[in-house]
Every structure is written in C-alpha cells, then in structure tokens.
Short mmCIF file of C-alpha atoms in Angstrom, two decimals:
data_model
loop_
_atom_site.label_atom_id
_atom_site.label_comp_id
_atom_site.label_asym_id
_atom_site.label_seq_id
_atom_site.Cartn_x
_atom_site.Cartn_y
_atom_site.Cartn_z
CA UNK A 173 -34.44 -13.40 3.31
CA UNK A 174 -34.02 -16.73 1.54
CA UNK A 175 -37.07 -16.29 -0.66
CA UNK A 176 -36.02 -12.79 -1.68
CA UNK A 177 -32.49 -13.77 -2.74
CA UNK A 178 -32.98 -17.43 -3.60
CA UNK A 179 -30.97 -18.47 -6.66
CA UNK A 180 -28.82 -15.33 -6.51
CA UNK A 181 -25.26 -15.17 -5.21
CA UNK A 182 -24.66 -12.29 -2.84
CA UNK A 183 -21.98 -11.30 -0.35
CA UNK A 184 -22.72 -10.91 3.35
CA UNK A 185 -20.76 -8.41 5.39
CA UNK A 186 -21.31 -9.40 9.02
CA UNK A 187 -20.44 -7.30 12.07
CA UNK A 188 -18.27 -9.29 14.46
CA UNK A 189 -18.01 -6.74 17.28
CA UNK A 190 -21.66 -6.65 18.34
CA UNK A 191 -21.03 -5.56 21.94
CA UNK A 192 -20.33 -1.90 21.23
CA UNK A 193 -23.35 0.17 20.26
CA UNK A 194 -21.14 2.66 18.41
CA UNK A 195 -19.78 -0.07 16.12
CA UNK A 196 -23.26 -1.39 15.41
CA UNK A 197 -24.51 2.11 14.60
CA UNK A 198 -21.57 2.82 12.30
CA UNK A 199 -21.95 -0.54 10.55
CA UNK A 200 -25.65 -0.04 9.76
CA UNK A 201 -24.97 3.55 8.75
CA UNK A 202 -22.65 2.30 6.01
CA UNK A 203 -25.46 0.14 4.66
CA UNK A 204 -27.85 3.09 4.55
CA UNK A 205 -25.23 5.21 2.79
CA UNK A 206 -24.52 2.59 0.13
CA UNK A 207 -28.25 2.17 -0.51
CA UNK A 208 -28.49 5.89 -1.30
CA UNK A 209 -25.58 5.85 -3.74
CA UNK A 210 -25.45 4.51 -7.28
CA UNK A 211 -22.08 4.32 -9.04
CA UNK A 212 -20.31 1.45 -10.84
CA UNK A 213 -17.22 2.09 -8.73
CA UNK A 214 -19.08 1.45 -5.48
CA UNK A 215 -20.45 -1.85 -4.20
CA UNK A 216 -24.26 -1.99 -4.13
CA UNK A 217 -26.00 -2.70 -0.82
CA UNK A 218 -29.18 -4.71 -1.38
CA UNK A 219 -30.33 -4.82 2.24
CA UNK A 220 -29.20 -4.17 5.81
CA UNK A 221 -30.25 -6.26 8.80
CA UNK A 222 -29.98 -5.45 12.50
CA UNK A 223 -30.30 -8.03 15.28
CA UNK A 224 -27.98 -10.44 17.05
CA UNK A 225 -25.69 -10.52 13.99
CA UNK A 226 -26.04 -7.29 11.97
CA UNK A 227 -25.32 -7.90 8.29
CA UNK A 228 -25.22 -6.08 4.97
CA UNK A 229 -26.28 -7.87 1.80
CA UNK A 230 -23.94 -6.74 -0.98
CA UNK A 231 -23.39 -7.50 -4.63
CA UNK A 232 -20.91 -10.36 -4.90
CA UNK A 233 -17.55 -9.35 -6.34
CA UNK A 234 -15.03 -11.85 -7.67
CA UNK A 235 -11.40 -10.82 -7.53
CA UNK A 236 -9.10 -9.60 -4.78
CA UNK A 237 -8.25 -6.44 -2.82
CA UNK A 238 -5.55 -4.20 -4.23
CA UNK A 239 -3.17 -4.88 -1.30
CA UNK A 240 -3.26 -8.61 -2.08
CA UNK A 241 -2.77 -7.87 -5.76
CA UNK A 242 0.29 -5.73 -4.93
CA UNK A 243 1.75 -8.51 -2.80
CA UNK A 244 2.33 -10.37 -6.08
CA UNK A 245 3.81 -7.47 -8.03
CA UNK A 246 3.35 -3.70 -8.51
CA UNK A 247 1.05 -2.35 -11.20
CA UNK A 248 2.41 -1.40 -14.59
CA UNK A 249 1.77 2.00 -16.11
CA UNK A 250 -1.49 1.13 -17.87
CA UNK A 251 -2.89 -0.63 -14.80
CA UNK A 252 -1.97 2.30 -12.57
CA UNK A 253 -3.59 4.78 -14.98
CA UNK A 254 -6.78 2.70 -14.97
CA UNK A 255 -6.72 2.55 -11.17
CA UNK A 256 -6.14 6.28 -10.78
CA UNK A 257 -8.81 7.30 -13.27
CA UNK A 258 -11.44 4.97 -11.85
CA UNK A 259 -10.92 5.91 -8.20
CA UNK A 260 -10.86 9.61 -9.07
CA UNK A 261 -14.24 9.25 -10.77
CA UNK A 262 -15.65 7.51 -7.70
CA UNK A 263 -14.25 10.21 -5.42
CA UNK A 264 -15.69 12.90 -7.67
CA UNK A 265 -19.10 11.25 -7.33
CA UNK A 266 -18.81 11.01 -3.55
CA UNK A 267 -17.52 14.55 -3.14
CA UNK A 268 -20.28 15.93 -5.36
CA UNK A 269 -22.70 14.40 -2.83
CA UNK A 270 -20.85 16.00 0.07
CA UNK A 271 -19.31 12.67 1.19
CA UNK A 272 -15.65 12.28 2.15
CA UNK A 273 -14.44 8.66 2.27
CA UNK A 274 -11.65 9.28 4.84
CA UNK A 275 -10.07 5.83 4.50
CA UNK A 276 -8.82 5.45 0.93
CA UNK A 277 -6.11 2.77 0.96
CA UNK A 278 -5.02 -0.35 -0.92
CA UNK A 279 -7.04 -2.77 1.21
CA UNK A 280 -10.21 -0.75 0.57
CA UNK A 281 -9.89 -0.92 -3.22
CA UNK A 282 -11.12 -4.09 -4.90
CA UNK A 283 -9.81 -5.37 -8.22
CA UNK A 284 -12.66 -7.38 -9.72
CA UNK A 285 -12.04 -10.12 -12.24
CA UNK A 286 -14.07 -8.23 -14.87
CA UNK A 287 -11.48 -5.40 -14.76
CA UNK A 288 -13.66 -3.19 -12.57
CA UNK A 289 -12.10 -1.19 -9.75
CA UNK A 290 -14.41 -0.76 -6.76
CA UNK A 291 -13.86 1.54 -3.78
CA UNK A 292 -14.95 -0.30 -0.64
CA UNK A 293 -15.68 0.34 3.04
CA UNK A 294 -17.51 3.61 3.64
CA UNK A 295 -17.76 2.92 7.36
CA UNK A 296 -15.72 6.01 8.26
CA UNK A 297 -17.14 8.29 5.57
CA UNK A 298 -18.21 11.80 6.47
CA UNK A 299 -21.82 12.12 5.36
CA UNK A 300 -23.71 15.37 5.96
CA UNK A 301 -27.06 13.55 5.85
CA UNK A 302 -26.10 10.82 8.35
CA UNK A 303 -23.05 12.02 10.33
CA UNK A 304 -20.86 9.86 12.59
CA UNK A 305 -20.92 10.75 16.26
CA UNK A 306 -17.35 11.36 17.41
CA UNK A 307 -15.66 12.81 20.46
CA UNK A 308 -13.03 15.55 20.53
CA UNK A 309 -9.67 14.21 19.38
CA UNK A 310 -11.02 11.22 17.47
CA UNK A 311 -8.85 10.43 14.44
CA UNK A 312 -10.57 8.28 11.82
CA UNK A 313 -8.54 6.54 9.14
CA UNK A 314 -5.27 4.67 8.65
CA UNK A 315 -2.10 6.60 9.57
CA UNK A 316 0.02 5.25 6.71
CA UNK A 317 -2.33 6.82 4.16
CA UNK A 318 -3.72 9.82 6.01
CA UNK A 319 -3.11 13.45 5.12
CA UNK A 320 -1.15 15.42 7.73
CA UNK A 321 -4.12 17.59 8.67
CA UNK A 322 -6.24 14.47 9.13
CA UNK A 323 -3.73 12.86 11.51
CA UNK A 324 -3.44 16.13 13.43
CA UNK A 325 -7.19 16.15 13.98
CA UNK A 326 -7.52 19.53 12.26
CA UNK A 327 -10.39 20.45 9.99
CA UNK A 328 -10.12 18.37 6.83
CA UNK A 329 -12.18 18.13 3.67
CA UNK A 330 -12.33 16.15 0.43
CA UNK A 331 -8.67 16.90 -0.26
CA UNK A 332 -7.66 14.36 2.41
CA UNK A 333 -9.11 11.67 0.10
CA UNK A 334 -6.93 12.96 -2.72
CA UNK A 335 -3.84 12.75 -0.50
CA UNK A 336 -4.69 9.18 0.51
CA UNK A 337 -5.15 8.23 -3.13
CA UNK A 338 -1.73 9.69 -3.91
CA UNK A 339 -0.13 7.47 -1.25
CA UNK A 340 -2.07 4.48 -2.59
CA UNK A 341 -0.95 5.12 -6.18
CA UNK A 342 2.65 5.55 -5.03
CA UNK A 343 2.44 2.16 -3.32
CA UNK A 344 0.71 0.61 -6.34
CA UNK A 345 3.55 1.37 -8.75
CA UNK A 346 6.50 1.07 -6.34
CA UNK A 347 5.37 -1.85 -4.24
CA UNK A 348 6.21 0.12 -1.10
CA UNK A 349 4.61 3.08 0.66
CA UNK A 350 6.32 6.47 0.51
CA UNK A 351 6.79 6.66 4.30
CA UNK A 352 7.45 4.33 7.22
CA UNK A 353 6.81 5.33 10.82
CA UNK A 354 5.29 4.22 14.11
CA UNK A 355 2.56 5.81 16.20
CA UNK A 356 0.48 8.88 15.46
CA UNK A 357 3.33 11.33 16.16
CA UNK A 358 5.74 9.41 13.93
CA UNK A 359 3.31 9.22 11.04
CA UNK A 360 2.41 12.91 11.40
CA UNK A 361 6.08 13.88 11.21
CA UNK A 362 6.64 11.61 8.21
CA UNK A 363 3.71 12.95 6.22
CA UNK A 364 4.50 16.55 7.16
CA UNK A 365 8.11 16.18 6.02
CA UNK A 366 7.10 15.81 2.38
CA UNK A 367 10.35 13.89 1.95
CA UNK A 368 9.10 10.99 -0.15
CA UNK A 369 11.40 10.09 -3.04
CA UNK A 370 9.80 11.40 -6.25
CA UNK A 371 7.90 8.67 -8.04
CA UNK A 372 9.88 8.96 -11.27
CA UNK A 373 13.05 8.05 -9.35
CA UNK A 374 11.70 4.82 -7.89
CA UNK A 375 9.34 3.55 -10.60
CA UNK A 376 10.54 3.36 -14.17
CA UNK A 377 8.27 3.39 -17.18
CA UNK A 378 5.25 5.05 -15.59
CA UNK A 379 3.43 7.80 -17.52
CA UNK A 380 4.73 11.29 -16.81
CA UNK A 381 1.22 12.57 -16.14
CA UNK A 382 0.68 9.92 -13.47
CA UNK A 383 3.99 10.66 -11.76
CA UNK A 384 3.26 14.37 -11.73
CA UNK A 385 -0.26 13.82 -10.41
CA UNK A 386 0.91 11.60 -7.54
CA UNK A 387 3.39 14.28 -6.45
CA UNK A 388 0.61 16.87 -6.47
CA UNK A 389 -1.86 14.63 -4.64
CA UNK A 390 0.70 14.01 -1.89
CA UNK A 391 1.40 17.70 -1.26
CA UNK A 392 1.50 18.28 2.51
CA UNK A 393 -0.36 21.58 2.09
CA UNK A 394 -3.99 20.91 1.06
CA UNK A 395 -3.97 24.12 -1.01
CA UNK A 396 -1.18 22.69 -3.17
CA UNK A 397 -3.20 19.60 -4.08
CA UNK A 398 -5.69 19.56 -6.98
CA UNK A 399 -8.77 21.46 -5.85
CA UNK A 400 -11.13 18.62 -6.72
CA UNK A 401 -11.11 15.05 -7.97
CA UNK A 402 -12.34 16.38 -11.33
CA UNK A 403 -9.30 18.65 -11.59
CA UNK A 404 -7.03 15.73 -10.69
CA UNK A 405 -8.67 13.60 -13.37
CA UNK A 406 -8.10 16.35 -15.93
CA UNK A 407 -4.43 16.47 -14.93
CA UNK A 408 -4.22 12.71 -15.41
CA UNK A 409 -5.95 12.55 -18.78
CA UNK A 410 -4.77 15.86 -20.19
CA UNK A 411 -8.32 17.03 -20.86
CA UNK A 412 -10.44 19.61 -19.15
CA UNK A 413 -13.31 17.16 -18.88
CA UNK A 414 -15.75 19.81 -20.05
CA UNK A 415 -18.22 20.01 -22.91
CA UNK A 416 -17.20 22.62 -25.45
CA UNK A 417 -19.18 24.40 -28.14
CA UNK A 418 -17.85 25.77 -31.40
#
C-alpha cells in the first residue's frame, strides 16, 4: 500500500462498525461501484481493502460539505445555479447507468476549494449490477430529504433523487429545510402535504428558473416531477440540451 501511493495524498474512508457483516458488505460494495464509475462530479475510488479495518482509498478533496457551508450562510443565486446544474449532471450520469443514489442531501454534497461540486456517499445506491440485500419494510435514506413514496416503502425510481435534490436546493438558498417533523410517520405526512412555502416567497433574488425547478422537483406525485435529470437540467438552463441540425 505504501509503495503504491507513496508521495501522493489520498483520503481514507474507514469502516468503524466492523461487527455487522451487512455493514461491511455495503461498505465494500460502495468501493466497487465507485471504481466502475468515471465522472468529475463523483469521487474516484483508487482501491478498496477488506480485513480488520475495511477502507476505501479515495481522491483527496479539499473543501467542506454543503451542510457545513450552509451553516455559515445560504447560497446566492449564482452559487445555487452552479450547484443545481452540477448535481443534475451527476444524477443524469448515474441514472443513465441504472443507478439511483437514494440519499441526496446537503451532507452528501462536497464543495471543493477548486469550485467543484462532488456528490458523495453511494453506500445506499440502488445498483442493478451489485444490488443491496434488504428485508421487507427497509427504508433507506434520510427522512428529511426523502420523497414520500420512498418513506412509505413503495416502489421508487430515479425520481426520488430528483425530489431529494429539490429539498436540498430549497435548503441551500433558504438556509432551512422546507419541512420539519419527527419520526417516519411525521416526515411522511409532511412530505405528502406538499405545503412548503414557495421558494420565491422565502428567498429573494434567486433566478426564476431555479425557483420554478425546485417547486417541480418537490412535487409529491412522482409523475409531476421532471421525467429525468436531463429534462430538469433543460428546465434550469432553458435549453433542450440536444444537438440540432440545420
């Protein structure tokens, strides 16, 4: 290990809960998934090690997670547009590979010092090539950001990632999340209510396209959300994102 990475700074992600086989399996699965993927908005996994202390060797990022960045102050309009566009491109890449992140939230987005935005932590991702073993009723994710159908344990697809991004963007420009609740039932009722104050009423000076997109992303009905991350990106930028011929 030392000879292979000597003289190079890397980050080590180490599994602390080594007693549960399911946690170990999920941890190493994330490493395998990251090694298969190649996108500037994802952290690169250089190696994965099992043993007494399982660890992933990752590219070293300098900066701070989005939740810590927001603790200082909310994002302005340009920063929020950059965040939305970057994460949508990462989600489009993942979804095109059949992968659903399932835990998009502020603490899983990293703001690097070189202005890069990186989507982190694919430990809960749904991957058709290397699926997670779950039991009936398992709910994977973080209630404050989860789509209603995801909290309810119903069938969910890539559109749950879009919903979670909408909640994250709302928080990024307002400094607060759109809902507050306790327990699974409370969060399910809150997200199903669709009663969040419209973004334009709580955050001044944000681009109209961004405000409209966040409202669409946070639609309680999956069919009312943008069909894909690519469609959402087109709504944000005002372009179809397609090559045209004369």
